[in-house]
Amino acid sequence: MKVVALPEYCLGCGLCEIYCAAQHDGWNGNVLKAFKKGKPVNRSQLMGSSQWCWLNTCMHCTDAPCVNGCISGAMQRDPDGTVYVDTERCVGCFTCVMLCPYGHVRPWQEKHQVIKCDLCRDQKGIPACVANCPNGALQLLVEEVDAG
Amino acid sequence: MRYVIIGSCIAAMGAVEGIRSIDKKGLITIIDGEQRGAYTRPLISYFLAKPYKFKDIRYRSPEFLAANGVEVINAMAEQINRTDKQVVLNDGQIIPYDHLLIATGAYPVMPDIAGIEKSWIKTFYTQADAESLNALLAEGQEAVIIGSGLIGMKAAEALWQRGLKVSIVEKDAYMLPRVLSSGSAVILNSLINGAGINIRCAEELTAVLPDHQLEFASGMKLHADLLILALGTRPRSELAVACGIKVNKGIVVNNYLQTSDENIFAAGDVIETRNILTGENEIMALLPQAHKEGFLAGCNMAGHKIAYTGGIFQNSVNIMGVSICSAGSLSDAAYTSLIWKQDEKYLELFLDGSYLYKYTAINLPELSGPLTAAIERRIMIEETAWRTFMAAPSLSTIPPAYWHKIGDIPRANTWNQ
Amino acid sequence: MARSIMTPAFKIERDEDRCIQCGVCVRQCANDVHHQDEDGWMWVDDEKCVACQRCAVLCPTRALSIKEYPIDFRSNQHWTSPTIREIYAQAESGGVLLTGMGNPRSYKNFFDHLLLNASQVTNPSIDPLREPMELTTYLGNKSQNGSEGEKPQLELDIPIMFSAMSFGSVSINVQKSLAAAARELGTFWNTGEGGLHSDLLGYGKGAIVQIASGRFGVHPDYLENSAAIEIKIGQGAKPGIGGHLPGEKVSQEVSRARMIPAWSDAISPAPHHDIYSIEDLAQLIETLKVATRYRKPIAVKVAAVHNISAIASGVVRAGADILVIDGFRGGTGAAPMRIRDNVGIPIEMALAQVDSRLRDEGIRSQASLVVTGGIRNSADVLKSIALGADAVYIATAALLALGCHMCQMCFTGKCNWGIATTRADLTKRLNPIIGSRHAINLLTAWSHEIKEMMGGMGINAVESLRGNRLMLRGIGLTREELDLLGVKPAGE
């Protein structure tokens, strides 16, 4: 599974980032509370200019360089194929950041860890960015996961 | 099929994953000479800095090994008997193999200096090293680290975090010589000096004097309660040499990670790998590379033929809150160097025509992914595009050509005619 | 320039307890109403707001609301607030007032004074879930005229088509949405006078291609790659005047589709300069028929004006296979406000009169009658058919389904919904996949409703309803209006 961004329909409105941030770290998708009470951090980042923009989503690569190169075993792939960071184990060496050709995995400076899309795996339903994109510029692509 | 793996670190784990991606049944035996299980060497500095927090520095859990049906033997391999296809262990056991993987890793380099064998002089390479250092050190002590490579820097940081007074001594003209350029070293030097670690470059240790005194080539003397030798590593290739496999700087392997004996594979820090930028074989002791080599070796041991085309040098490290990312390497060609600096951030690119060969990024880790891929995948991007990017480097200003050429971003369900 | 004598038209209210300074409003407003300063403070410039509601719709915390500016002139039934503001605007600009979309004035709406019949006891009603209901409609000349054989017909699965909106006045994504929806629905869309964009060549066979006074984009392949050809004489929103696409909207793409130089004004003259009589029109119709070897129906679109029935008779006699009448509520991308609001007649009246006239003259079967201009829902469609139409065109309703919020500022080219614009960054705001789905949903819903209402009347084919004015009763209409509409008053 992965979220695919379609730049030709991306408005650059940034709702994906907002809902992404509010979906994580215990804010449960409550945008108002998340932004009024805290400083929620989005996983995926909007890229480009207003003319040509897209959400830099995780490809959840089958042969994921970030997982393979993680020095602490924090970067993992769950049985559904979702690549996620185990924040208990991440030491913030940023090797995965260096290995991600999409520039998706990025440092979370405040926590001295890395941050990336986890497809909202802790939540029910489709990822928050896809659910809240006003123009269908984000789509959830479900592929067969290699059982190995 | 019976697989035997000598060594139990990154390449070994990669090999287990590689074998099991193809062969679910074959017997896998790991010979763990260090008897510590699969742990991550880079994490020993984290352990040393915060032993209470990083007690567990395992790379893969015992459950991982159990789930993959791996048998672990805690013994040293003493000899490889190629004619009978057996490994002889130091406890007398004899392990037969069909396909053998040598993933014995490396040793820390020891300088040839009189008086180096002292209890307060340590290398910093294994979990055991870190544990003995942890037992030895006390707050307020003076520690000297010889060598400002990644191991030396991380050791220095850990000791500094434990409250020691730390000096780093580097024999080259600037610190992290394998990673930095003279320009970026200046920036890092000031950032790290400012944080409280003393760095002395162009000094070479010549003697260890009594009373914890160190003497250097220039005549400089330093007192050290602790001395850490971080002079790099060399491949642990004795087993291979003894059994007559071809060994150069490291074990020589072909594209399928096979040694000169087709039933023996090798991966990780013990082999020499082709540097795709220079085309030369080099020792690339890098963790992601070790995993990749191990994985591919595992696949090939299980009967596939997947070529390993080589790699590039790449490192990402955080020292005293300063992030340093670097990838690629330079040969003798005349490179165009583009530099961008702002406050504590620094980025330097080395280009030859339309190809990026190396970059050094200080406090700009977010850019390192695309830059590394641009080098590794030999992505052609016009120099003018790089110049535009360097006017204000950010993820959003990465040359559009990069995103077009990285290419494998899937498209789905667009409007069509 | 001095400070304006007008207050802003709208006031944006930001609920500071809800605003999270995310900046979505800033990024979405093409009118630059919203602004975020270096300290993160949010500011609005009410004067620029056109009440398109883009910001309020996208605001993740619903912190924004837009109201008419809360200030009243002294109460005056003659000098109303809009009247006064229009004078201020003209006093400051010295120009013709421009506007977009259809006539918004409170003229009598005859659709709302017509009621539909239903069966009770004496004839059974039909359950559309159990019985087949036929909505298929054929448009074209159905008269049998000796040796000529069958005339070309357009086959519609539902009696609703998408009306003419040119690429240039609307974005390419509007046309993509409607073209794809029309194909899915088994109906047709209309290119408007803007040529056919190369992306839409594959949808040409589902298109009615328009030829208007500017003759933009007309070439043999354009005529050939079509379902039918429509000669546009007039438009309900602006009868008697031409069109003017300002040069800044004539982008490279528009220029290619229209076959005119980029960034030059695209002017459609008020009349066709080769049509000054019914005979001239007959000549053009015949020319087009010959050019397409009599294989395509030719439609002629006129605005509903005072002597529409005589005009209609002439057009049909000139050889039109489909007569399109556009009522005074019809929309536009840009029209002078005075013309939009004061010229033309209601489509209901025009339709009833034309249908009667053509029947009286015995030429009703020579042409199909399509009406357009202000069709709002399935009931309007049914009432139109009962009054005598074969099918209807919708445009405003389709645009609303695509996201239009009726701010009536189409002529600025800064449509925040990606509809009335050619700017690439705004065009992409309308995803044609979503757009076509919405258009399909709308017409699917309408066709369900039409079937239910027809079933209620005991009618199982839309054919049987056409011109069946006994199915209508007027309410709140004068005797004269009832006579003109040809319907009985409620109760009779």
PDB file of C-alpha atoms in Angstrom, chain B residues 161-390:
ATOM      1  CA  GLN B 161      28.427  13.308  27.269  1.00  0.00           C
ATOM      2  CA  ARG B 162      29.695  11.251  30.215  1.00  0.00           C
ATOM      3  CA  GLY B 163      31.499  14.290  31.543  1.00  0.00           C
ATOM      4  CA  LEU B 164      35.032  13.612  30.440  1.00  0.00           C
ATOM      5  CA  LYS B 165      37.403  16.206  29.038  1.00  0.00           C
ATOM      6  CA  VAL B 166      37.923  15.045  25.506  1.00  0.00           C
ATOM      7  CA  SER B 167      40.620  15.749  22.941  1.00  0.00           C
ATOM      8  CA  ILE B 168      40.737  14.338  19.451  1.00  0.00           C
ATOM      9  CA  VAL B 169      44.025  14.015  17.676  1.00  0.00           C
ATOM     10  CA  GLU B 170      44.078  13.623  13.905  1.00  0.00           C
ATOM     11  CA  LYS B 171      47.182  13.001  11.876  1.00  0.00           C
ATOM     12  CA  ASP B 172      45.708  14.554   8.724  1.00  0.00           C
ATOM     13  CA  ALA B 173      45.381  18.273   8.164  1.00  0.00           C
ATOM     14  CA  TYR B 174      41.681  18.312   9.039  1.00  0.00           C
ATOM     15  CA  MET B 175      39.137  16.190  10.826  1.00  0.00           C
ATOM     16  CA  LEU B 176      37.038  13.441   9.241  1.00  0.00           C
ATOM     17  CA  PRO B 177      39.355  13.436   6.225  1.00  0.00           C
ATOM     18  CA  ARG B 178      37.477  10.638   4.461  1.00  0.00           C
ATOM     19  CA  VAL B 179      34.197  12.517   4.683  1.00  0.00           C
ATOM     20  CA  LEU B 180      34.862  16.236   4.722  1.00  0.00           C
ATOM     21  CA  SER B 181      36.669  18.641   2.494  1.00  0.00           C
ATOM     22  CA  SER B 182      38.987  21.281   3.875  1.00  0.00           C
ATOM     23  CA  GLY B 183      36.169  23.834   3.614  1.00  0.00           C
ATOM     24  CA  SER B 184      33.525  21.848   5.423  1.00  0.00           C
ATOM     25  CA  ALA B 185      36.041  20.736   8.050  1.00  0.00           C
ATOM     26  CA  VAL B 186      36.554  24.336   9.119  1.00  0.00           C
ATOM     27  CA  ILE B 187      32.838  24.738   9.777  1.00  0.00           C
ATOM     28  CA  LEU B 188      32.582  21.478  11.669  1.00  0.00           C
ATOM     29  CA  ASN B 189      35.737  22.180  13.594  1.00  0.00           C
ATOM     30  CA  SER B 190      34.368  25.407  14.961  1.00  0.00           C
ATOM     31  CA  LEU B 191      30.971  23.878  15.739  1.00  0.00           C
ATOM     32  CA  ILE B 192      32.534  21.001  17.659  1.00  0.00           C
ATOM     33  CA  ASN B 193      35.275  22.992  19.308  1.00  0.00           C
ATOM     34  CA  GLY B 194      32.611  25.409  20.401  1.00  0.00           C
ATOM     35  CA  ALA B 195      30.655  22.561  21.957  1.00  0.00           C
ATOM     36  CA  GLY B 196      33.665  21.646  24.109  1.00  0.00           C
ATOM     37  CA  ILE B 197      35.718  19.004  22.360  1.00  0.00           C
ATOM     38  CA  ASN B 198      39.312  19.868  21.704  1.00  0.00           C
ATOM     39  CA  ILE B 199      40.512  18.976  18.216  1.00  0.00           C
ATOM     40  CA  ARG B 200      44.177  18.823  17.250  1.00  0.00           C
ATOM     41  CA  CYS B 201      45.000  18.103  13.660  1.00  0.00           C
ATOM     42  CA  ALA B 202      48.257  17.144  11.953  1.00  0.00           C
ATOM     43  CA  GLU B 203      49.541  15.393  15.073  1.00  0.00           C
ATOM     44  CA  GLU B 204      50.729  11.792  15.111  1.00  0.00           C
ATOM     45  CA  LEU B 205      51.082   9.675  18.250  1.00  0.00           C
ATOM     46  CA  THR B 206      54.632   8.420  18.573  1.00  0.00           C
ATOM     47  CA  ALA B 207      54.961   7.092  22.083  1.00  0.00           C
ATOM     48  CA  VAL B 208      53.117   6.260  25.240  1.00  0.00           C
ATOM     49  CA  LEU B 209      55.170   7.491  28.179  1.00  0.00           C
ATOM     50  CA  PRO B 210      54.773   6.495  31.804  1.00  0.00           C
ATOM     51  CA  ASP B 211      52.248   8.325  33.983  1.00  0.00           C
ATOM     52  CA  HIS B 212      49.589   8.457  31.312  1.00  0.00           C
ATOM     53  CA  GLN B 213      51.646  10.798  29.138  1.00  0.00           C
ATOM     54  CA  LEU B 214      51.352  10.716  25.356  1.00  0.00           C
ATOM     55  CA  GLU B 215      54.006  12.019  23.044  1.00  0.00           C
ATOM     56  CA  PHE B 216      53.328  13.204  19.527  1.00  0.00           C
ATOM     57  CA  ALA B 217      55.540  13.661  16.497  1.00  0.00           C
ATOM     58  CA  SER B 218      55.530  17.427  16.845  1.00  0.00           C
ATOM     59  CA  GLY B 219      56.798  17.099  20.421  1.00  0.00           C
ATOM     60  CA  MET B 220      53.381  17.918  21.870  1.00  0.00           C
ATOM     61  CA  LYS B 221      52.597  16.024  25.061  1.00  0.00           C
ATOM     62  CA  LEU B 222      49.132  15.253  26.376  1.00  0.00           C
ATOM     63  CA  HIS B 223      47.945  13.651  29.571  1.00  0.00           C
ATOM     64  CA  ALA B 224      45.300  10.973  29.166  1.00  0.00           C
ATOM     65  CA  ASP B 225      43.429   8.963  31.750  1.00  0.00           C
ATOM     66  CA  LEU B 226      41.898   7.121  28.846  1.00  0.00           C
ATOM     67  CA  LEU B 227      43.259   6.663  25.368  1.00  0.00           C
ATOM     68  CA  ILE B 228      41.060   5.440  22.583  1.00  0.00           C
ATOM     69  CA  LEU B 229      42.579   4.257  19.349  1.00  0.00           C
ATOM     70  CA  ALA B 230      40.250   4.889  16.445  1.00  0.00           C
ATOM     71  CA  LEU B 231      42.551   4.514  13.486  1.00  0.00           C
ATOM     72  CA  GLY B 232      40.161   2.689  11.243  1.00  0.00           C
ATOM     73  CA  THR B 233      39.640  -0.957  10.521  1.00  0.00           C
ATOM     74  CA  ARG B 234      41.051  -3.692   8.346  1.00  0.00           C
ATOM     75  CA  PRO B 235      39.240  -6.796   7.097  1.00  0.00           C
ATOM     76  CA  ARG B 236      39.260  -9.882   9.296  1.00  0.00           C
ATOM     77  CA  SER B 237      40.284 -12.110   6.425  1.00  0.00           C
ATOM     78  CA  GLU B 238      42.621 -14.664   8.074  1.00  0.00           C
ATOM     79  CA  LEU B 239      40.223 -17.571   7.583  1.00  0.00           C
ATOM     80  CA  ALA B 240      40.014 -16.812   3.910  1.00  0.00           C
ATOM     81  CA  VAL B 241      43.755 -16.380   3.530  1.00  0.00           C
ATOM     82  CA  ALA B 242      44.407 -19.639   5.377  1.00  0.00           C
ATOM     83  CA  CYS B 243      42.120 -21.665   3.141  1.00  0.00           C
ATOM     84  CA  GLY B 244      43.616 -20.198  -0.007  1.00  0.00           C
ATOM     85  CA  ILE B 245      40.796 -17.998  -1.216  1.00  0.00           C
ATOM     86  CA  LYS B 246      41.915 -14.979  -3.167  1.00  0.00           C
ATOM     87  CA  VAL B 247      42.373 -12.006  -0.868  1.00  0.00           C
ATOM     88  CA  ASN B 248      43.593  -8.618  -1.919  1.00  0.00           C
ATOM     89  CA  LYS B 249      42.912  -5.665   0.420  1.00  0.00           C
ATOM     90  CA  GLY B 250      39.876  -7.639   1.441  1.00  0.00           C
ATOM     91  CA  ILE B 251      38.397 -10.851   0.174  1.00  0.00           C
ATOM     92  CA  VAL B 252      37.938 -10.645  -3.574  1.00  0.00           C
ATOM     93  CA  VAL B 253      34.443 -11.466  -4.794  1.00  0.00           C
ATOM     94  CA  ASN B 254      32.773 -11.485  -8.183  1.00  0.00           C
ATOM     95  CA  ASN B 255      29.520  -9.723  -9.082  1.00  0.00           C
ATOM     96  CA  TYR B 256      27.580 -12.467  -7.353  1.00  0.00           C
ATOM     97  CA  LEU B 257      29.590 -12.063  -4.161  1.00  0.00           C
ATOM     98  CA  GLN B 258      31.284 -15.394  -4.757  1.00  0.00           C
ATOM     99  CA  THR B 259      34.910 -15.772  -3.737  1.00  0.00           C
ATOM    100  CA  SER B 260      37.426 -17.657  -5.839  1.00  0.00           C
ATOM    101  CA  ASP B 261      35.744 -20.792  -4.418  1.00  0.00           C
ATOM    102  CA  GLU B 262      32.283 -20.963  -5.982  1.00  0.00           C
ATOM    103  CA  ASN B 263      30.748 -22.459  -2.856  1.00  0.00           C
ATOM    104  CA  ILE B 264      32.094 -19.746  -0.610  1.00  0.00           C
ATOM    105  CA  PHE B 265      30.552 -16.313  -0.616  1.00  0.00           C
ATOM    106  CA  ALA B 266      31.652 -13.266   1.312  1.00  0.00           C
ATOM    107  CA  ALA B 267      29.956 -10.021   2.288  1.00  0.00           C
ATOM    108  CA  GLY B 268      30.307  -7.049   4.573  1.00  0.00           C
ATOM    109  CA  ASP B 269      33.393  -5.275   5.846  1.00  0.00           C
ATOM    110  CA  VAL B 270      35.631  -8.235   5.032  1.00  0.00           C
ATOM    111  CA  ILE B 271      35.358  -7.878   1.239  1.00  0.00           C
ATOM    112  CA  GLU B 272      36.456  -5.332  -1.252  1.00  0.00           C
ATOM    113  CA  THR B 273      33.681  -3.743  -3.228  1.00  0.00           C
ATOM    114  CA  ARG B 274      33.647  -1.921  -6.499  1.00  0.00           C
ATOM    115  CA  ASN B 275      33.286   1.802  -6.058  1.00  0.00           C
ATOM    116  CA  ILE B 276      30.945   2.648  -8.916  1.00  0.00           C
ATOM    117  CA  LEU B 277      32.318   6.162  -9.166  1.00  0.00           C
ATOM    118  CA  THR B 278      35.964   5.204  -9.609  1.00  0.00           C
ATOM    119  CA  GLY B 279      35.532   1.646 -10.856  1.00  0.00           C
ATOM    120  CA  GLU B 280      38.153   0.518  -8.348  1.00  0.00           C
ATOM    121  CA  ASN B 281      37.797  -2.123  -5.685  1.00  0.00           C
ATOM    122  CA  GLU B 282      37.914  -0.677  -2.209  1.00  0.00           C
ATOM    123  CA  ILE B 283      37.080  -1.637   1.330  1.00  0.00           C
ATOM    124  CA  MET B 284      33.737   0.007   1.978  1.00  0.00           C
ATOM    125  CA  ALA B 285      32.963  -0.660   5.596  1.00  0.00           C
ATOM    126  CA  LEU B 286      29.451   0.749   5.543  1.00  0.00           C
ATOM    127  CA  LEU B 287      26.435  -0.637   7.275  1.00  0.00           C
ATOM    128  CA  PRO B 288      23.812  -0.248   4.512  1.00  0.00           C
ATOM    129  CA  GLN B 289      26.280  -1.749   2.055  1.00  0.00           C
ATOM    130  CA  ALA B 290      26.955  -4.690   4.373  1.00  0.00           C
ATOM    131  CA  HIS B 291      23.253  -5.445   4.579  1.00  0.00           C
ATOM    132  CA  LYS B 292      22.817  -5.198   0.849  1.00  0.00           C
ATOM    133  CA  GLU B 293      25.831  -7.405   0.124  1.00  0.00           C
ATOM    134  CA  GLY B 294      24.645  -9.905   2.705  1.00  0.00           C
ATOM    135  CA  PHE B 295      21.167  -9.956   1.253  1.00  0.00           C
ATOM    136  CA  LEU B 296      22.357 -10.472  -2.309  1.00  0.00           C
ATOM    137  CA  ALA B 297      24.912 -13.047  -1.224  1.00  0.00           C
ATOM    138  CA  GLY B 298      22.056 -14.851   0.536  1.00  0.00           C
ATOM    139  CA  CYS B 299      19.919 -14.782  -2.600  1.00  0.00           C
ATOM    140  CA  ASN B 300      22.792 -16.081  -4.698  1.00  0.00           C
ATOM    141  CA  MET B 301      23.627 -18.782  -2.155  1.00  0.00           C
ATOM    142  CA  ALA B 302      20.031 -19.923  -2.449  1.00  0.00           C
ATOM    143  CA  GLY B 303      20.413 -20.338  -6.172  1.00  0.00           C
ATOM    144  CA  HIS B 304      19.516 -16.978  -7.692  1.00  0.00           C
ATOM    145  CA  LYS B 305      21.895 -14.960  -9.777  1.00  0.00           C
ATOM    146  CA  ILE B 306      21.540 -11.358  -8.733  1.00  0.00           C
ATOM    147  CA  ALA B 307      24.484  -9.157  -9.550  1.00  0.00           C
ATOM    148  CA  TYR B 308      25.876  -6.659  -7.115  1.00  0.00           C
ATOM    149  CA  THR B 309      27.201  -3.764  -9.106  1.00  0.00           C
ATOM    150  CA  GLY B 310      29.001  -1.991  -6.320  1.00  0.00           C
ATOM    151  CA  GLY B 311      28.361   0.984  -4.156  1.00  0.00           C
ATOM    152  CA  ILE B 312      29.496   4.413  -3.144  1.00  0.00           C
ATOM    153  CA  PHE B 313      30.832   5.791   0.095  1.00  0.00           C
ATOM    154  CA  GLN B 314      28.010   7.282   2.105  1.00  0.00           C
ATOM    155  CA  ASN B 315      27.790   8.335   5.684  1.00  0.00           C
ATOM    156  CA  SER B 316      25.345  10.111   7.888  1.00  0.00           C
ATOM    157  CA  VAL B 317      26.367  10.880  11.414  1.00  0.00           C
ATOM    158  CA  ASN B 318      25.377  13.252  14.176  1.00  0.00           C
ATOM    159  CA  ILE B 319      28.083  14.557  16.429  1.00  0.00           C
ATOM    160  CA  MET B 320      27.336  16.980  19.232  1.00  0.00           C
ATOM    161  CA  GLY B 321      24.057  17.871  17.561  1.00  0.00           C
ATOM    162  CA  VAL B 322      25.749  18.569  14.234  1.00  0.00           C
ATOM    163  CA  SER B 323      24.493  16.466  11.378  1.00  0.00           C
ATOM    164  CA  ILE B 324      27.080  15.481   8.794  1.00  0.00           C
ATOM    165  CA  CYS B 325      26.026  13.712   5.635  1.00  0.00           C
ATOM    166  CA  SER B 326      28.355  12.884   2.835  1.00  0.00           C
ATOM    167  CA  ALA B 327      28.372  10.551  -0.124  1.00  0.00           C
ATOM    168  CA  GLY B 328      30.499   9.829  -3.121  1.00  0.00           C
ATOM    169  CA  SER B 329      34.184  10.059  -3.714  1.00  0.00           C
ATOM    170  CA  LEU B 330      36.588  11.967  -5.880  1.00  0.00           C
ATOM    171  CA  SER B 331      39.316  10.798  -8.201  1.00  0.00           C
ATOM    172  CA  ASP B 332      41.947  12.999  -9.815  1.00  0.00           C
ATOM    173  CA  ALA B 333      39.558  14.733 -12.222  1.00  0.00           C
ATOM    174  CA  ALA B 334      39.031  18.476 -12.020  1.00  0.00           C
ATOM    175  CA  TYR B 335      35.716  18.897 -10.244  1.00  0.00           C
ATOM    176  CA  THR B 336      33.567  21.966 -10.064  1.00  0.00           C
ATOM    177  CA  SER B 337      32.886  22.686  -6.453  1.00  0.00           C
ATOM    178  CA  LEU B 338      29.721  24.581  -5.527  1.00  0.00           C
ATOM    179  CA  ILE B 339      29.401  25.826  -1.974  1.00  0.00           C
ATOM    180  CA  TRP B 340      26.445  27.207  -0.063  1.00  0.00           C
ATOM    181  CA  LYS B 341      26.760  28.437   3.497  1.00  0.00           C
ATOM    182  CA  GLN B 342      24.313  29.930   5.919  1.00  0.00           C
ATOM    183  CA  ASP B 343      24.783  30.162   9.674  1.00  0.00           C
ATOM    184  CA  GLU B 344      25.522  26.624  10.802  1.00  0.00           C
ATOM    185  CA  LYS B 345      24.516  25.023   7.546  1.00  0.00           C
ATOM    186  CA  TYR B 346      26.917  24.106   4.812  1.00  0.00           C
ATOM    187  CA  LEU B 347      26.585  22.302   1.534  1.00  0.00           C
ATOM    188  CA  GLU B 348      29.290  21.502  -0.956  1.00  0.00           C
ATOM    189  CA  LEU B 349      28.806  19.706  -4.245  1.00  0.00           C
ATOM    190  CA  PHE B 350      31.513  18.321  -6.491  1.00  0.00           C
ATOM    191  CA  LEU B 351      30.470  18.058 -10.110  1.00  0.00           C
ATOM    192  CA  ASP B 352      32.129  16.733 -13.188  1.00  0.00           C
ATOM    193  CA  GLY B 353      30.116  17.964 -16.120  1.00  0.00           C
ATOM    194  CA  SER B 354      26.512  16.992 -15.553  1.00  0.00           C
ATOM    195  CA  TYR B 355      27.241  14.396 -12.905  1.00  0.00           C
ATOM    196  CA  LEU B 356      27.456  14.803  -9.168  1.00  0.00           C
ATOM    197  CA  TYR B 357      30.376  12.931  -7.639  1.00  0.00           C
ATOM    198  CA  LYS B 358      30.374  13.934  -4.039  1.00  0.00           C
ATOM    199  CA  TYR B 359      28.608  16.162  -1.587  1.00  0.00           C
ATOM    200  CA  THR B 360      29.101  17.177   1.995  1.00  0.00           C
ATOM    201  CA  ALA B 361      26.136  18.514   3.909  1.00  0.00           C
ATOM    202  CA  ILE B 362      26.411  19.914   7.400  1.00  0.00           C
ATOM    203  CA  ASN B 363      23.129  20.390   9.217  1.00  0.00           C
ATOM    204  CA  LEU B 364      21.204  19.742   6.019  1.00  0.00           C
ATOM    205  CA  PRO B 365      20.316  16.056   6.381  1.00  0.00           C
ATOM    206  CA  GLU B 366      16.975  16.496   4.601  1.00  0.00           C
ATOM    207  CA  LEU B 367      18.787  17.028   1.299  1.00  0.00           C
ATOM    208  CA  SER B 368      21.032  14.019   1.618  1.00  0.00           C
ATOM    209  CA  GLY B 369      18.599  11.447   0.224  1.00  0.00           C
ATOM    210  CA  PRO B 370      18.138  12.901  -3.260  1.00  0.00           C
ATOM    211  CA  LEU B 371      21.795  13.973  -3.441  1.00  0.00           C
ATOM    212  CA  THR B 372      22.988  10.481  -2.570  1.00  0.00           C
ATOM    213  CA  ALA B 373      20.647   8.944  -5.127  1.00  0.00           C
ATOM    214  CA  ALA B 374      21.811  11.448  -7.752  1.00  0.00           C
ATOM    215  CA  ILE B 375      25.346  10.154  -7.239  1.00  0.00           C
ATOM    216  CA  GLU B 376      24.532   6.490  -6.836  1.00  0.00           C
ATOM    217  CA  ARG B 377      22.150   6.295  -9.798  1.00  0.00           C
ATOM    218  CA  ARG B 378      24.393   8.479 -11.971  1.00  0.00           C
ATOM    219  CA  ILE B 379      21.556  10.876 -12.695  1.00  0.00           C
ATOM    220  CA  MET B 380      22.505  13.431 -15.313  1.00  0.00           C
ATOM    221  CA  ILE B 381      21.547  16.947 -14.307  1.00  0.00           C
ATOM    222  CA  GLU B 382      22.863  20.061 -16.019  1.00  0.00           C
ATOM    223  CA  GLU B 383      25.417  22.024 -14.077  1.00  0.00           C
ATOM    224  CA  THR B 384      23.289  25.148 -14.500  1.00  0.00           C
ATOM    225  CA  ALA B 385      20.405  23.363 -12.768  1.00  0.00           C
ATOM    226  CA  TRP B 386      22.711  22.505  -9.876  1.00  0.00           C
ATOM    227  CA  ARG B 387      23.819  26.128  -9.713  1.00  0.00           C
ATOM    228  CA  THR B 388      20.202  27.258  -9.509  1.00  0.00           C
ATOM    229  CA  PHE B 389      19.612  24.737  -6.752  1.00  0.00           C
ATOM    230  CA  MET B 390      22.651  25.937  -4.842  1.00  0.00           C
TER     231      MET B 390
END
